Amino acid sequence: SFSRLQEALSRIPEGSVCIERHTECGRTPFSDRLRAETDGRGMLCVYPVYEGIELSHLQFVSGRVSFHHTASPRVLEITHCRSGRAGWDLKDGMSVFLGAGDLTLHSTDCCADSVMTFPLGFYEGIALSVDLDRLDKKCPEILRTAGFDAGRLYERFCIPARSEALSARAETEQIFAPLYGLPETLRLA
């Protein structure tokens, strides 16, 4: 994983984070206000999924990265770690530790000004940002028929403002693993 990430990030200058916004299918409202600083190299590829849902693929060869974005108690962030390890210092002294396959859920209120440290010197993961207010008002048919309930997600994962961590499990891997290997031509679709 480390060698693969080193090669993938080799064109990015040391001390930089490149944020690629793939807006061909719509706006990326969360990442528009995102800033990140690192002591190594980083890349975030951001894709709109539906109005109110955005997927970001994060890759870092670094010891740490700090994130700054708008805080919202009604935007849920689901973060999956594919490889590496991360210690994530969140709001009010909260911390989350992620290893390969682990998942964390919290409102962006918790991570608006946060720092991730990478003890192995690298990290790869996916962050899914979900605007619960937008989806409550205009939920895509596919989510509505699946029983999506923005209010239940808000109550379960955003109140109180804390982070919930889930250890690696096969069911989670079945959801996230296919997203990492998609060819470039299929990513927007």
Short mmCIF file of C-alpha atoms in Angstrom, two decimals:
data_model
loop_
_atom_site.label_atom_id
_atom_site.label_comp_id
_atom_site.label_asym_id
_atom_site.label_seq_id
_atom_site.Cartn_x
_atom_site.Cartn_y
_atom_site.Cartn_z
CA SER A 1 0.00 0.00 0.00
CA PHE A 2 2.77 2.44 0.92
CA SER A 3 4.63 1.95 -2.39
CA ARG A 4 1.41 2.22 -4.40
CA LEU A 5 0.46 5.47 -2.67
CA GLN A 6 3.99 6.88 -3.01
CA GLU A 7 3.83 6.32 -6.76
CA ALA A 8 0.28 7.68 -7.07
CA LEU A 9 1.24 10.86 -5.21
CA SER A 10 4.72 11.37 -6.73
CA ARG A 11 3.60 14.31 -8.92
CA ILE A 12 2.28 16.26 -5.91
CA PRO A 13 4.81 18.64 -4.34
CA GLU A 14 5.97 17.86 -0.81
CA GLY A 15 3.85 19.71 1.76
CA SER A 16 0.81 19.87 -0.57
CA VAL A 17 -2.68 18.43 -0.73
CA CYS A 18 -4.29 18.35 -4.19
CA ILE A 19 -8.10 18.48 -4.16
CA GLU A 20 -9.65 17.33 -7.45
CA ARG A 21 -13.36 18.15 -7.67
CA HIS A 22 -15.14 16.09 -10.30
CA THR A 23 -18.15 18.31 -10.89
CA GLU A 24 -19.21 16.93 -14.28
CA CYS A 25 -22.27 15.38 -12.58
CA GLY A 26 -23.05 18.28 -10.23
CA ARG A 27 -21.64 20.49 -7.51
CA THR A 28 -19.50 19.26 -4.63
CA PRO A 29 -20.91 21.50 -1.88
CA PHE A 30 -18.92 20.13 1.07
CA SER A 31 -15.46 20.09 -0.45
CA ASP A 32 -15.92 23.59 -1.89
CA ARG A 33 -15.15 24.91 1.59
CA LEU A 34 -12.46 22.36 2.48
CA ARG A 35 -8.83 23.25 3.18
CA ALA A 36 -6.15 20.74 4.10
CA GLU A 37 -2.48 21.08 5.07
CA THR A 38 0.02 18.25 5.37
CA ASP A 39 3.68 17.63 6.12
CA GLY A 40 3.84 15.15 3.23
CA ARG A 41 1.77 14.62 0.10
CA GLY A 42 -1.97 14.18 -0.23
CA MET A 43 -4.76 13.83 -2.76
CA LEU A 44 -8.52 14.09 -2.35
CA CYS A 45 -10.68 13.16 -5.35
CA VAL A 46 -14.23 14.40 -4.75
CA TYR A 47 -17.30 13.09 -6.57
CA PRO A 48 -20.95 14.17 -6.21
CA VAL A 49 -23.13 11.06 -5.81
CA TYR A 50 -26.58 12.65 -5.46
CA GLU A 51 -27.62 16.13 -4.48
CA GLY A 52 -26.62 16.18 -0.82
CA ILE A 53 -24.19 13.23 -1.01
CA GLU A 54 -20.51 13.53 -1.87
CA LEU A 55 -17.78 10.87 -1.93
CA SER A 56 -14.10 11.73 -1.38
CA HIS A 57 -11.20 9.34 -1.99
CA LEU A 58 -8.32 10.30 0.34
CA GLN A 59 -4.69 9.31 -0.20
CA PHE A 60 -1.78 10.48 1.95
CA VAL A 61 1.91 9.70 2.30
CA SER A 62 2.47 11.83 5.32
CA GLY A 63 2.80 11.95 9.08
CA ARG A 64 -0.22 14.22 9.52
CA VAL A 65 -2.88 16.32 7.84
CA SER A 66 -5.11 19.04 9.25
CA PHE A 67 -8.59 19.67 7.86
CA HIS A 68 -10.64 22.86 7.98
CA HIS A 69 -14.20 23.05 6.66
CA THR A 70 -17.64 24.34 7.57
CA ALA A 71 -19.10 22.70 10.66
CA SER A 72 -22.64 21.36 10.48
CA PRO A 73 -24.47 19.17 12.97
CA ARG A 74 -26.77 18.06 10.07
CA VAL A 75 -24.05 16.76 7.72
CA LEU A 76 -23.05 13.19 8.51
CA GLU A 77 -19.57 12.03 7.55
CA ILE A 78 -18.87 8.32 7.16
CA THR A 79 -15.14 7.57 6.86
CA HIS A 80 -13.70 4.19 5.87
CA CYS A 81 -10.01 3.30 6.18
CA ARG A 82 -8.70 1.09 3.40
CA SER A 83 -5.04 1.00 4.39
CA GLY A 84 -2.64 2.55 6.85
CA ARG A 85 -3.62 3.75 10.30
CA ALA A 86 -5.03 7.06 11.47
CA GLY A 87 -5.42 8.79 14.80
CA TRP A 88 -8.02 11.53 14.32
CA ASP A 89 -8.18 14.36 16.86
CA LEU A 90 -11.68 15.83 16.72
CA LYS A 91 -13.59 18.56 18.54
CA ASP A 92 -13.65 18.82 22.33
CA GLY A 93 -10.84 16.33 22.91
CA MET A 94 -12.54 13.45 21.07
CA SER A 95 -10.24 11.02 19.28
CA VAL A 96 -10.86 8.19 16.84
CA PHE A 97 -8.36 5.53 15.80
CA LEU A 98 -8.79 3.79 12.45
CA GLY A 99 -7.04 0.76 11.02
CA ALA A 100 -7.66 -1.04 7.74
CA GLY A 101 -11.36 -1.77 7.36
CA ASP A 102 -12.51 0.41 10.27
CA LEU A 103 -15.29 2.95 9.91
CA THR A 104 -16.28 6.09 11.78
CA LEU A 105 -19.50 8.13 11.66
CA HIS A 106 -20.02 11.64 13.00
CA SER A 107 -21.39 15.05 12.05
CA THR A 108 -19.02 17.47 10.33
CA ASP A 109 -19.46 19.58 13.44
CA CYS A 110 -17.00 17.16 15.10
CA CYS A 111 -14.28 17.30 12.42
CA ALA A 112 -14.45 20.90 11.10
CA ASP A 113 -11.01 21.73 12.50
CA SER A 114 -9.29 18.41 13.03
CA VAL A 115 -5.96 16.65 12.67
CA MET A 116 -5.26 13.14 11.42
CA THR A 117 -1.92 11.54 12.23
CA PHE A 118 -0.60 8.54 10.33
CA PRO A 119 1.78 6.44 12.47
CA LEU A 120 2.67 4.20 9.50
CA GLY A 121 3.36 7.25 7.30
CA PHE A 122 0.45 6.62 4.92
CA TYR A 123 -3.33 6.43 4.74
CA GLU A 124 -6.00 5.67 2.16
CA GLY A 125 -9.72 5.89 2.72
CA ILE A 126 -13.11 7.08 1.57
CA ALA A 127 -15.23 9.78 3.20
CA LEU A 128 -18.92 9.99 2.39
CA SER A 129 -20.56 13.32 3.31
CA VAL A 130 -24.34 13.24 3.62
CA ASP A 131 -26.39 16.44 4.01
CA LEU A 132 -29.35 15.14 6.01
CA ASP A 133 -31.43 18.33 5.51
CA ARG A 134 -31.10 18.18 1.71
CA LEU A 135 -31.96 14.49 1.63
CA ASP A 136 -34.90 14.98 3.96
CA LYS A 137 -36.34 17.51 1.47
CA LYS A 138 -35.28 15.88 -1.81
CA CYS A 139 -34.44 12.21 -1.35
CA PRO A 140 -33.49 10.26 -4.50
CA GLU A 141 -35.99 7.53 -5.37
CA ILE A 142 -33.42 4.74 -4.91
CA LEU A 143 -32.78 5.81 -1.30
CA ARG A 144 -36.46 6.41 -0.55
CA THR A 145 -37.40 2.88 -1.70
CA ALA A 146 -34.58 1.48 0.46
CA GLY A 147 -36.17 3.09 3.54
CA PHE A 148 -33.68 5.95 3.96
CA ASP A 149 -34.62 8.08 6.97
CA ALA A 150 -32.57 11.27 7.47
CA GLY A 151 -34.12 11.90 10.88
CA ARG A 152 -33.09 8.50 12.24
CA LEU A 153 -29.52 8.95 10.99
CA TYR A 154 -29.36 12.38 12.60
CA GLU A 155 -30.63 11.08 15.94
CA ARG A 156 -28.37 8.01 15.88
CA PHE A 157 -25.08 9.53 14.74
CA CYS A 158 -25.25 13.32 15.13
CA ILE A 159 -26.84 13.77 18.59
CA PRO A 160 -24.90 14.28 20.76
CA ALA A 161 -21.95 15.59 18.77
CA ARG A 162 -19.70 12.54 19.07
CA SER A 163 -18.01 10.02 16.84
CA GLU A 164 -19.02 6.39 16.54
CA ALA A 165 -16.40 3.88 15.42
CA LEU A 166 -17.04 0.43 13.98
CA SER A 167 -14.34 -2.22 13.74
CA ALA A 168 -13.56 -3.86 10.41
CA ARG A 169 -16.12 -6.43 9.30
CA ALA A 170 -16.89 -8.31 6.10
CA GLU A 171 -20.22 -6.53 5.54
CA THR A 172 -18.51 -3.13 5.51
CA GLU A 173 -15.77 -4.33 3.17
CA GLN A 174 -18.37 -5.56 0.68
CA ILE A 175 -19.70 -2.01 0.46
CA PHE A 176 -16.43 -0.08 0.24
CA ALA A 177 -13.88 -2.39 -1.44
CA PRO A 178 -15.36 -2.10 -4.96
CA LEU A 179 -15.17 1.71 -4.82
CA TYR A 180 -11.36 1.78 -4.56
CA GLY A 181 -10.63 -0.23 -7.70
CA LEU A 182 -13.00 1.39 -10.16
CA PRO A 183 -11.37 2.35 -13.46
CA GLU A 184 -11.24 6.12 -14.06
CA THR A 185 -13.82 5.82 -16.84
CA LEU A 186 -16.43 4.39 -14.42
CA ARG A 187 -15.84 6.60 -11.38
CA LEU A 188 -18.27 9.36 -12.27
CA ALA A 189 -20.94 6.85 -13.28
#
